[in-house]
């Protein structure tokens, strides 16, 4: 029988690693969604239109996208501790450059450096979750990871919108840069990649099972195995469509859409964004727990993803919403967007455990490739509707939302192709 409770040192090191990396992940979400709250200030300070604003916001996502597979390889070879500490320093430098930018070009460079630095914590957390927590709790811990990360997104909505009325947005991003560097130091000092690094047995050994086979020396062979597994890829399209559209909307277009189409002031629009992000956080926590309890990935993803698709219909039509209806719609939109969070468990469970970093990194590409494409694409649609850069109309903003409907359909199609694992690693199932 496995021990009822891991020993005290294991529990302490487990939660120390999780919480420190989770703090870094809060900053990831803050940087991801902050442009929505300060879109007006960015437009004014850099004298840009909707398309250029989309490019500025998306510069974070492009570098984040490019780094996903290299990050997965680094997690499986060098480990989370080294990579997250390095990334924290880079993100800190990028945040300060962004804060001090005097041109759009410099701002894009700063935001790209931020994207590079913060591309590590999420996959690091998945790797930590796989190493330090029981396999049966992986989807639950992934949901908890998203819940905590979205606290940063929520802070980047209403609180940031209020804060920039008191202090400059530039001061906020300098402070964020310094905080990022502090977390990098704490991660280096206190995080351990796996129990064995602290002289402890692995969780499988504690439960009486043999340890997972280690990663072979040739990481390229491991990456080829993950990429050659057809069951790996559907999750990428789930993320491309559902995560990409949600991040694009929450990270840039949500507040402008509410202000222009629904006639809200910025504080009320930011309040809706906060509600959506908080609902997403709770949705991720709930859906991960539900999936682990039901031991189902695909069916839960499909059901919740269908609700997400339906939520976009009122936004594309630009119909006026009562306060109750708008709050309910944005809460449901955020909660149902959490459908994509099961993609990581699905990818992990169709590949060998030693390759979990690479497997999750492949599907995670979709999240940020989707956002990198969709943020400027929405801006392009808006400018096409109004005939060039300028103040967007309500009709043009509503047309821009059609991009997200197409994306949600792509995500739902990907969910239909996901292999149902029933919460087990299929590479270890004995036939």
GROMACS .gro file of C-alpha atoms in nm:
model
  431
    1UNK     CA    1   0.000   0.000   0.000
    2UNK     CA    2   0.132   0.351  -0.074
    3UNK     CA    3   0.198   0.572   0.226
    4UNK     CA    4  -0.101   0.777   0.338
    5UNK     CA    5   0.098   1.099   0.329
    6UNK     CA    6   0.437   1.185   0.178
    7UNK     CA    7   0.702   1.279   0.428
    8UNK     CA    8   0.717   1.636   0.553
    9UNK     CA    9   1.025   1.738   0.352
   10UNK     CA   10   0.866   1.621   0.028
   11UNK     CA   11   0.550   1.819   0.099
   12UNK     CA   12   0.746   2.134   0.183
   13UNK     CA   13   0.966   2.115  -0.126
   14UNK     CA   14   0.668   2.027  -0.346
   15UNK     CA   15   0.471   2.336  -0.249
   16UNK     CA   16   0.776   2.563  -0.241
   17UNK     CA   17   0.850   2.474  -0.603
   18UNK     CA   18   0.488   2.505  -0.706
   19UNK     CA   19   0.422   2.838  -0.535
   20UNK     CA   20   0.741   3.011  -0.653
   21UNK     CA   21   0.682   2.910  -1.013
   22UNK     CA   22   0.315   3.000  -0.975
   23UNK     CA   23   0.417   3.353  -0.871
   24UNK     CA   24   0.623   3.379  -1.190
   25UNK     CA   25   0.322   3.251  -1.383
   26UNK     CA   26   0.104   3.528  -1.236
   27UNK     CA   27   0.340   3.774  -1.405
   28UNK     CA   28   0.305   3.581  -1.732
   29UNK     CA   29  -0.069   3.643  -1.733
   30UNK     CA   30  -0.032   4.003  -1.622
   31UNK     CA   31   0.194   4.081  -1.918
   32UNK     CA   32  -0.034   3.883  -2.151
   33UNK     CA   33  -0.351   4.079  -2.076
   34UNK     CA   34  -0.221   4.422  -1.964
   35UNK     CA   35  -0.243   4.586  -2.311
   36UNK     CA   36  -0.624   4.563  -2.297
   37UNK     CA   37  -0.636   4.784  -1.987
   38UNK     CA   38  -0.385   5.039  -2.119
   39UNK     CA   39  -0.481   5.030  -2.488
   40UNK     CA   40  -0.574   5.398  -2.478
   41UNK     CA   41  -0.242   5.502  -2.325
   42UNK     CA   42  -0.044   5.290  -2.573
   43UNK     CA   43  -0.238   5.433  -2.866
   44UNK     CA   44  -0.175   5.786  -2.742
   45UNK     CA   45   0.192   5.749  -2.642
   46UNK     CA   46   0.301   5.568  -2.958
   47UNK     CA   47   0.053   5.734  -3.197
   48UNK     CA   48  -0.071   5.407  -3.351
   49UNK     CA   49  -0.396   5.273  -3.500
   50UNK     CA   50  -0.573   4.940  -3.434
   51UNK     CA   51  -0.350   4.731  -3.661
   52UNK     CA   52  -0.023   4.864  -3.511
   53UNK     CA   53  -0.165   4.823  -3.162
   54UNK     CA   54  -0.238   4.461  -3.249
   55UNK     CA   55   0.119   4.414  -3.369
   56UNK     CA   56   0.258   4.563  -3.047
   57UNK     CA   57   0.043   4.335  -2.831
   58UNK     CA   58   0.116   4.030  -3.050
   59UNK     CA   59   0.495   4.075  -3.035
   60UNK     CA   60   0.477   3.905  -2.696
   61UNK     CA   61   0.293   3.609  -2.846
   62UNK     CA   62   0.521   3.562  -3.148
   63UNK     CA   63   0.834   3.506  -2.941
   64UNK     CA   64   0.634   3.306  -2.688
   65UNK     CA   65   0.515   3.082  -2.972
   66UNK     CA   66   0.863   3.029  -3.117
   67UNK     CA   67   0.996   2.935  -2.773
   68UNK     CA   68   0.740   2.667  -2.685
   69UNK     CA   69   0.912   2.360  -2.833
   70UNK     CA   70   1.264   2.473  -2.734
   71UNK     CA   71   1.126   2.530  -2.385
   72UNK     CA   72   0.985   2.177  -2.374
   73UNK     CA   73   1.324   2.039  -2.473
   74UNK     CA   74   1.498   2.253  -2.210
   75UNK     CA   75   1.254   2.138  -1.941
   76UNK     CA   76   1.324   1.774  -2.021
   77UNK     CA   77   1.702   1.826  -2.031
   78UNK     CA   78   1.813   2.116  -1.807
   79UNK     CA   79   1.508   2.121  -1.579
   80UNK     CA   80   1.265   2.394  -1.468
   81UNK     CA   81   1.481   2.562  -1.203
   82UNK     CA   82   1.760   2.686  -1.428
   83UNK     CA   83   1.534   2.789  -1.713
   84UNK     CA   84   1.278   2.979  -1.507
   85UNK     CA   85   1.549   3.168  -1.318
   86UNK     CA   86   1.712   3.271  -1.647
   87UNK     CA   87   1.378   3.367  -1.797
   88UNK     CA   88   1.289   3.584  -1.498
   89UNK     CA   89   1.594   3.799  -1.555
   90UNK     CA   90   1.520   3.836  -1.928
   91UNK     CA   91   1.154   3.923  -1.863
   92UNK     CA   92   1.260   4.180  -1.606
   93UNK     CA   93   1.492   4.351  -1.851
   94UNK     CA   94   1.222   4.345  -2.121
   95UNK     CA   95   0.961   4.495  -1.890
   96UNK     CA   96   1.190   4.785  -1.803
   97UNK     CA   97   1.276   4.846  -2.171
   98UNK     CA   98   0.903   4.845  -2.256
   99UNK     CA   99   0.839   5.093  -1.973
  100UNK     CA  100   1.111   5.330  -2.100
  101UNK     CA  101   1.027   5.301  -2.473
  102UNK     CA  102   1.003   5.626  -2.667
  103UNK     CA  103   0.895   5.465  -2.995
  104UNK     CA  104   0.682   5.177  -3.115
  105UNK     CA  105   0.993   4.989  -3.230
  106UNK     CA  106   1.156   4.998  -2.885
  107UNK     CA  107   0.825   4.902  -2.722
  108UNK     CA  108   0.800   4.598  -2.952
  109UNK     CA  109   1.158   4.496  -2.862
  110UNK     CA  110   1.082   4.527  -2.491
  111UNK     CA  111   0.759   4.333  -2.518
  112UNK     CA  112   0.928   4.062  -2.726
  113UNK     CA  113   1.193   4.022  -2.452
  114UNK     CA  114   0.914   3.992  -2.198
  115UNK     CA  115   0.757   3.723  -2.417
  116UNK     CA  116   1.090   3.540  -2.429
  117UNK     CA  117   1.139   3.552  -2.053
  118UNK     CA  118   0.787   3.451  -1.956
  119UNK     CA  119   0.769   3.167  -2.208
  120UNK     CA  120   0.917   2.931  -1.945
  121UNK     CA  121   0.706   2.928  -1.623
  122UNK     CA  122   0.397   2.750  -1.751
  123UNK     CA  123   0.570   2.448  -1.902
  124UNK     CA  124   0.798   2.446  -1.598
  125UNK     CA  125   0.492   2.422  -1.376
  126UNK     CA  126   0.356   2.131  -1.579
  127UNK     CA  127   0.693   1.958  -1.542
  128UNK     CA  128   0.695   2.030  -1.166
  129UNK     CA  129   0.337   1.903  -1.136
  130UNK     CA  130   0.432   1.581  -1.316
  131UNK     CA  131   0.739   1.525  -1.095
  132UNK     CA  132   0.607   1.632  -0.753
  133UNK     CA  133   0.235   1.542  -0.756
  134UNK     CA  134   0.056   1.208  -0.816
  135UNK     CA  135  -0.036   1.131  -1.177
  136UNK     CA  136  -0.406   1.106  -1.087
  137UNK     CA  137  -0.404   1.476  -0.991
  138UNK     CA  138  -0.236   1.616  -1.304
  139UNK     CA  139  -0.546   1.775  -1.460
  140UNK     CA  140  -0.648   1.911  -1.121
  141UNK     CA  141  -0.305   2.067  -1.069
  142UNK     CA  142  -0.312   2.206  -1.424
  143UNK     CA  143  -0.644   2.369  -1.338
  144UNK     CA  144  -0.500   2.509  -1.015
  145UNK     CA  145  -0.205   2.641  -1.216
  146UNK     CA  146  -0.441   2.825  -1.449
  147UNK     CA  147  -0.644   2.951  -1.153
  148UNK     CA  148  -0.339   3.109  -0.991
  149UNK     CA  149  -0.203   3.242  -1.319
  150UNK     CA  150  -0.529   3.414  -1.394
  151UNK     CA  151  -0.500   3.613  -1.076
  152UNK     CA  152  -0.236   3.803  -1.272
  153UNK     CA  153  -0.476   3.845  -1.562
  154UNK     CA  154  -0.746   3.974  -1.326
  155UNK     CA  155  -0.502   4.223  -1.173
  156UNK     CA  156  -0.415   4.340  -1.525
  157UNK     CA  157  -0.778   4.433  -1.588
  158UNK     CA  158  -0.976   4.653  -1.346
  159UNK     CA  159  -0.695   4.715  -1.089
  160UNK     CA  160  -0.446   4.815  -1.360
  161UNK     CA  161  -0.704   5.038  -1.529
  162UNK     CA  162  -0.758   5.215  -1.197
  163UNK     CA  163  -0.387   5.225  -1.113
  164UNK     CA  164  -0.285   5.399  -1.435
  165UNK     CA  165  -0.518   5.680  -1.333
  166UNK     CA  166  -0.291   5.739  -1.033
  167UNK     CA  167   0.057   5.648  -1.156
  168UNK     CA  168   0.207   5.613  -1.503
  169UNK     CA  169   0.178   5.277  -1.678
  170UNK     CA  170   0.551   5.307  -1.727
  171UNK     CA  171   0.614   5.303  -1.351
  172UNK     CA  172   0.402   4.990  -1.319
  173UNK     CA  173   0.614   4.802  -1.573
  174UNK     CA  174   0.942   4.909  -1.412
  175UNK     CA  175   0.815   4.766  -1.082
  176UNK     CA  176   0.714   4.446  -1.260
  177UNK     CA  177   1.062   4.413  -1.406
  178UNK     CA  178   1.222   4.435  -1.063
  179UNK     CA  179   0.974   4.184  -0.918
  180UNK     CA  180   1.050   3.942  -1.200
  181UNK     CA  181   1.422   3.953  -1.119
  182UNK     CA  182   1.353   3.893  -0.748
  183UNK     CA  183   1.147   3.585  -0.829
  184UNK     CA  184   1.431   3.460  -1.052
  185UNK     CA  185   1.670   3.470  -0.755
  186UNK     CA  186   1.423   3.293  -0.524
  187UNK     CA  187   1.363   3.023  -0.786
  188UNK     CA  188   1.735   2.958  -0.822
  189UNK     CA  189   1.777   2.926  -0.446
  190UNK     CA  190   1.472   2.724  -0.346
  191UNK     CA  191   1.326   2.520  -0.635
  192UNK     CA  192   1.423   2.158  -0.697
  193UNK     CA  193   1.327   1.995  -1.026
  194UNK     CA  194   1.222   1.661  -0.880
  195UNK     CA  195   1.225   1.475  -0.546
  196UNK     CA  196   1.539   1.284  -0.643
  197UNK     CA  197   1.733   1.614  -0.659
  198UNK     CA  198   1.666   1.657  -0.287
  199UNK     CA  199   1.770   1.301  -0.204
  200UNK     CA  200   1.411   1.175  -0.191
  201UNK     CA  201   1.252   0.881  -0.371
  202UNK     CA  202   1.023   0.961  -0.664
  203UNK     CA  203   0.647   0.957  -0.609
  204UNK     CA  204   0.617   0.634  -0.805
  205UNK     CA  205   0.876   0.471  -0.582
  206UNK     CA  206   0.689   0.594  -0.273
  207UNK     CA  207   0.377   0.424  -0.408
  208UNK     CA  208   0.562   0.097  -0.471
  209UNK     CA  209   0.600   0.135  -0.848
  210UNK     CA  210   0.923   0.149  -1.051
  211UNK     CA  211   1.050   0.497  -1.139
  212UNK     CA  212   0.976   0.629  -1.488
  213UNK     CA  213   1.246   0.564  -1.743
  214UNK     CA  214   1.474   0.870  -1.770
  215UNK     CA  215   1.505   1.076  -2.086
  216UNK     CA  216   1.746   0.924  -2.332
  217UNK     CA  217   2.062   1.123  -2.406
  218UNK     CA  218   1.939   1.206  -2.755
  219UNK     CA  219   1.662   1.462  -2.696
  220UNK     CA  220   1.616   1.490  -3.072
  221UNK     CA  221   1.490   1.131  -3.082
  222UNK     CA  222   1.246   1.215  -2.805
  223UNK     CA  223   1.117   1.518  -2.992
  224UNK     CA  224   1.080   1.312  -3.309
  225UNK     CA  225   0.880   1.056  -3.115
  226UNK     CA  226   0.644   1.322  -2.979
  227UNK     CA  227   0.608   1.495  -3.316
  228UNK     CA  228   0.560   1.163  -3.496
  229UNK     CA  229   0.275   1.064  -3.265
  230UNK     CA  230  -0.047   1.162  -3.442
  231UNK     CA  231  -0.231   1.167  -3.110
  232UNK     CA  232  -0.014   1.460  -2.996
  233UNK     CA  233  -0.139   1.710  -3.255
  234UNK     CA  234  -0.515   1.758  -3.201
  235UNK     CA  235  -0.447   1.944  -2.878
  236UNK     CA  236  -0.248   2.204  -3.071
  237UNK     CA  237  -0.559   2.292  -3.275
  238UNK     CA  238  -0.773   2.305  -2.961
  239UNK     CA  239  -0.531   2.562  -2.826
  240UNK     CA  240  -0.492   2.744  -3.158
  241UNK     CA  241  -0.865   2.806  -3.172
  242UNK     CA  242  -0.998   2.828  -2.817
  243UNK     CA  243  -0.696   2.952  -2.624
  244UNK     CA  244  -0.579   3.175  -2.909
  245UNK     CA  245  -0.914   3.353  -2.940
  246UNK     CA  246  -0.958   3.388  -2.564
  247UNK     CA  247  -0.608   3.528  -2.510
  248UNK     CA  248  -0.649   3.766  -2.804
  249UNK     CA  249  -0.980   3.897  -2.678
  250UNK     CA  250  -0.887   3.917  -2.310
  251UNK     CA  251  -0.540   4.052  -2.385
  252UNK     CA  252  -0.637   4.336  -2.620
  253UNK     CA  253  -0.982   4.361  -2.778
  254UNK     CA  254  -1.217   4.300  -2.487
  255UNK     CA  255  -1.208   4.647  -2.332
  256UNK     CA  256  -1.214   4.837  -2.666
  257UNK     CA  257  -1.510   4.624  -2.786
  258UNK     CA  258  -1.711   4.693  -2.471
  259UNK     CA  259  -1.637   5.065  -2.485
  260UNK     CA  260  -1.720   5.105  -2.852
  261UNK     CA  261  -2.003   4.854  -2.905
  262UNK     CA  262  -2.170   4.861  -2.564
  263UNK     CA  263  -2.088   5.223  -2.483
  264UNK     CA  264  -1.923   5.145  -2.150
  265UNK     CA  265  -1.664   5.361  -1.980
  266UNK     CA  266  -1.321   5.207  -1.930
  267UNK     CA  267  -1.376   5.120  -1.563
  268UNK     CA  268  -1.695   4.922  -1.636
  269UNK     CA  269  -1.537   4.755  -1.941
  270UNK     CA  270  -1.235   4.655  -1.735
  271UNK     CA  271  -1.471   4.520  -1.471
  272UNK     CA  272  -1.621   4.287  -1.733
  273UNK     CA  273  -1.271   4.178  -1.836
  274UNK     CA  274  -1.188   4.101  -1.474
  275UNK     CA  275  -1.508   3.900  -1.436
  276UNK     CA  276  -1.427   3.702  -1.750
  277UNK     CA  277  -1.075   3.623  -1.631
  278UNK     CA  278  -1.185   3.526  -1.281
  279UNK     CA  279  -1.453   3.301  -1.434
  280UNK     CA  280  -1.184   3.145  -1.653
  281UNK     CA  281  -0.969   3.081  -1.345
  282UNK     CA  282  -1.253   2.905  -1.163
  283UNK     CA  283  -1.354   2.725  -1.482
  284UNK     CA  284  -1.002   2.584  -1.525
  285UNK     CA  285  -0.999   2.466  -1.163
  286UNK     CA  286  -1.344   2.307  -1.193
  287UNK     CA  287  -1.291   2.147  -1.535
  288UNK     CA  288  -0.958   1.994  -1.435
  289UNK     CA  289  -1.112   1.846  -1.122
  290UNK     CA  290  -1.418   1.723  -1.313
  291UNK     CA  291  -1.202   1.561  -1.579
  292UNK     CA  292  -0.993   1.377  -1.319
  293UNK     CA  293  -1.306   1.259  -1.136
  294UNK     CA  294  -1.481   1.138  -1.453
  295UNK     CA  295  -1.154   1.012  -1.601
  296UNK     CA  296  -1.254   1.173  -1.928
  297UNK     CA  297  -1.069   1.432  -2.133
  298UNK     CA  298  -1.229   1.446  -2.480
  299UNK     CA  299  -1.597   1.452  -2.387
  300UNK     CA  300  -1.549   1.726  -2.127
  301UNK     CA  301  -1.347   1.931  -2.377
  302UNK     CA  302  -1.615   1.895  -2.645
  303UNK     CA  303  -1.907   1.985  -2.420
  304UNK     CA  304  -1.746   2.293  -2.270
  305UNK     CA  305  -1.593   2.400  -2.603
  306UNK     CA  306  -1.939   2.401  -2.762
  307UNK     CA  307  -2.061   2.645  -2.497
  308UNK     CA  308  -1.758   2.865  -2.570
  309UNK     CA  309  -1.841   2.877  -2.941
  310UNK     CA  310  -2.200   2.978  -2.872
  311UNK     CA  311  -2.087   3.262  -2.647
  312UNK     CA  312  -1.933   3.443  -2.945
  313UNK     CA  313  -2.261   3.486  -3.130
  314UNK     CA  314  -2.386   3.797  -2.941
  315UNK     CA  315  -2.041   3.959  -2.975
  316UNK     CA  316  -2.027   3.924  -3.353
  317UNK     CA  317  -2.379   4.060  -3.391
  318UNK     CA  318  -2.305   4.362  -3.174
  319UNK     CA  319  -2.644   4.335  -3.008
  320UNK     CA  320  -2.706   4.568  -2.711
  321UNK     CA  321  -2.681   4.386  -2.378
  322UNK     CA  322  -2.840   4.470  -2.046
  323UNK     CA  323  -2.598   4.490  -1.750
  324UNK     CA  324  -2.718   4.150  -1.625
  325UNK     CA  325  -2.684   3.992  -1.969
  326UNK     CA  326  -2.337   4.135  -2.034
  327UNK     CA  327  -2.204   4.018  -1.698
  328UNK     CA  328  -2.356   3.672  -1.744
  329UNK     CA  329  -2.220   3.643  -2.100
  330UNK     CA  330  -1.866   3.738  -2.002
  331UNK     CA  331  -1.868   3.504  -1.702
  332UNK     CA  332  -1.984   3.217  -1.923
  333UNK     CA  333  -1.732   3.306  -2.195
  334UNK     CA  334  -1.447   3.294  -1.945
  335UNK     CA  335  -1.561   2.975  -1.777
  336UNK     CA  336  -1.615   2.785  -2.103
  337UNK     CA  337  -1.279   2.900  -2.246
  338UNK     CA  338  -1.120   2.671  -1.988
  339UNK     CA  339  -1.207   2.376  -2.217
  340UNK     CA  340  -0.859   2.403  -2.371
  341UNK     CA  341  -0.681   2.342  -2.040
  342UNK     CA  342  -0.737   1.967  -2.078
  343UNK     CA  343  -0.517   1.963  -2.389
  344UNK     CA  344  -0.200   1.939  -2.177
  345UNK     CA  345  -0.319   1.634  -1.984
  346UNK     CA  346  -0.424   1.472  -2.312
  347UNK     CA  347  -0.085   1.534  -2.475
  348UNK     CA  348   0.104   1.413  -2.168
  349UNK     CA  349  -0.100   1.093  -2.154
  350UNK     CA  350  -0.037   0.984  -2.513
  351UNK     CA  351   0.342   1.020  -2.482
  352UNK     CA  352   0.606   0.865  -2.252
  353UNK     CA  353   0.632   1.039  -1.910
  354UNK     CA  354   0.998   1.134  -1.967
  355UNK     CA  355   0.883   1.338  -2.268
  356UNK     CA  356   0.606   1.527  -2.088
  357UNK     CA  357   0.783   1.862  -2.131
  358UNK     CA  358   0.814   1.820  -2.506
  359UNK     CA  359   0.460   1.682  -2.541
  360UNK     CA  360   0.296   1.970  -2.358
  361UNK     CA  361   0.517   2.221  -2.537
  362UNK     CA  362   0.404   2.102  -2.880
  363UNK     CA  363   0.034   2.151  -2.804
  364UNK     CA  364   0.107   2.473  -2.617
  365UNK     CA  365   0.240   2.626  -2.939
  366UNK     CA  366  -0.121   2.655  -3.050
  367UNK     CA  367  -0.217   2.889  -2.764
  368UNK     CA  368   0.027   3.158  -2.862
  369UNK     CA  369   0.043   3.103  -3.235
  370UNK     CA  370  -0.332   3.152  -3.230
  371UNK     CA  371  -0.308   3.473  -3.029
  372UNK     CA  372  -0.016   3.603  -3.236
  373UNK     CA  373  -0.220   3.561  -3.555
  374UNK     CA  374  -0.557   3.672  -3.424
  375UNK     CA  375  -0.466   3.992  -3.239
  376UNK     CA  376  -0.336   4.177  -3.548
  377UNK     CA  377  -0.587   3.999  -3.775
  378UNK     CA  378  -0.876   4.148  -3.578
  379UNK     CA  379  -0.710   4.490  -3.610
  380UNK     CA  380  -0.676   4.437  -3.986
  381UNK     CA  381  -1.045   4.345  -4.018
  382UNK     CA  382  -1.143   4.657  -3.824
  383UNK     CA  383  -0.925   4.885  -4.037
  384UNK     CA  384  -1.060   4.723  -4.354
  385UNK     CA  385  -1.412   4.798  -4.239
  386UNK     CA  386  -1.337   5.166  -4.166
  387UNK     CA  387  -1.109   5.217  -4.465
  388UNK     CA  388  -0.776   5.258  -4.285
  389UNK     CA  389  -0.628   5.359  -3.949
  390UNK     CA  390  -0.861   5.566  -3.738
  391UNK     CA  391  -1.132   5.550  -3.475
  392UNK     CA  392  -1.314   5.216  -3.515
  393UNK     CA  393  -1.692   5.209  -3.543
  394UNK     CA  394  -1.915   4.977  -3.343
  395UNK     CA  395  -1.999   4.782  -3.662
  396UNK     CA  396  -1.629   4.741  -3.745
  397UNK     CA  397  -1.551   4.617  -3.393
  398UNK     CA  398  -1.833   4.362  -3.417
  399UNK     CA  399  -1.698   4.245  -3.755
  400UNK     CA  400  -1.357   4.195  -3.599
  401UNK     CA  401  -1.507   3.946  -3.354
  402UNK     CA  402  -1.592   3.713  -3.646
  403UNK     CA  403  -1.225   3.611  -3.643
  404UNK     CA  404  -1.282   3.457  -3.301
  405UNK     CA  405  -1.585   3.259  -3.418
  406UNK     CA  406  -1.377   3.090  -3.688
  407UNK     CA  407  -1.103   3.024  -3.435
  408UNK     CA  408  -1.349   2.868  -3.187
  409UNK     CA  409  -1.472   2.635  -3.464
  410UNK     CA  410  -1.114   2.525  -3.532
  411UNK     CA  411  -1.066   2.456  -3.162
  412UNK     CA  412  -1.382   2.248  -3.143
  413UNK     CA  413  -1.275   2.047  -3.449
  414UNK     CA  414  -0.943   1.977  -3.277
  415UNK     CA  415  -1.124   1.857  -2.964
  416UNK     CA  416  -1.323   1.610  -3.175
  417UNK     CA  417  -0.995   1.449  -3.284
  418UNK     CA  418  -0.838   1.422  -2.937
  419UNK     CA  419  -0.762   1.066  -2.819
  420UNK     CA  420  -0.958   0.977  -2.506
  421UNK     CA  421  -0.704   0.858  -2.246
  422UNK     CA  422  -0.941   0.804  -1.952
  423UNK     CA  423  -0.683   0.976  -1.733
  424UNK     CA  424  -0.412   0.713  -1.796
  425UNK     CA  425  -0.079   0.728  -1.971
  426UNK     CA  426  -0.147   0.517  -2.277
  427UNK     CA  427   0.221   0.436  -2.332
  428UNK     CA  428   0.221   0.246  -2.001
  429UNK     CA  429  -0.111   0.062  -2.040
  430UNK     CA  430  -0.046  -0.309  -2.062
  431UNK     CA  431  -0.222  -0.473  -2.352
   0.00000   0.00000   0.00000
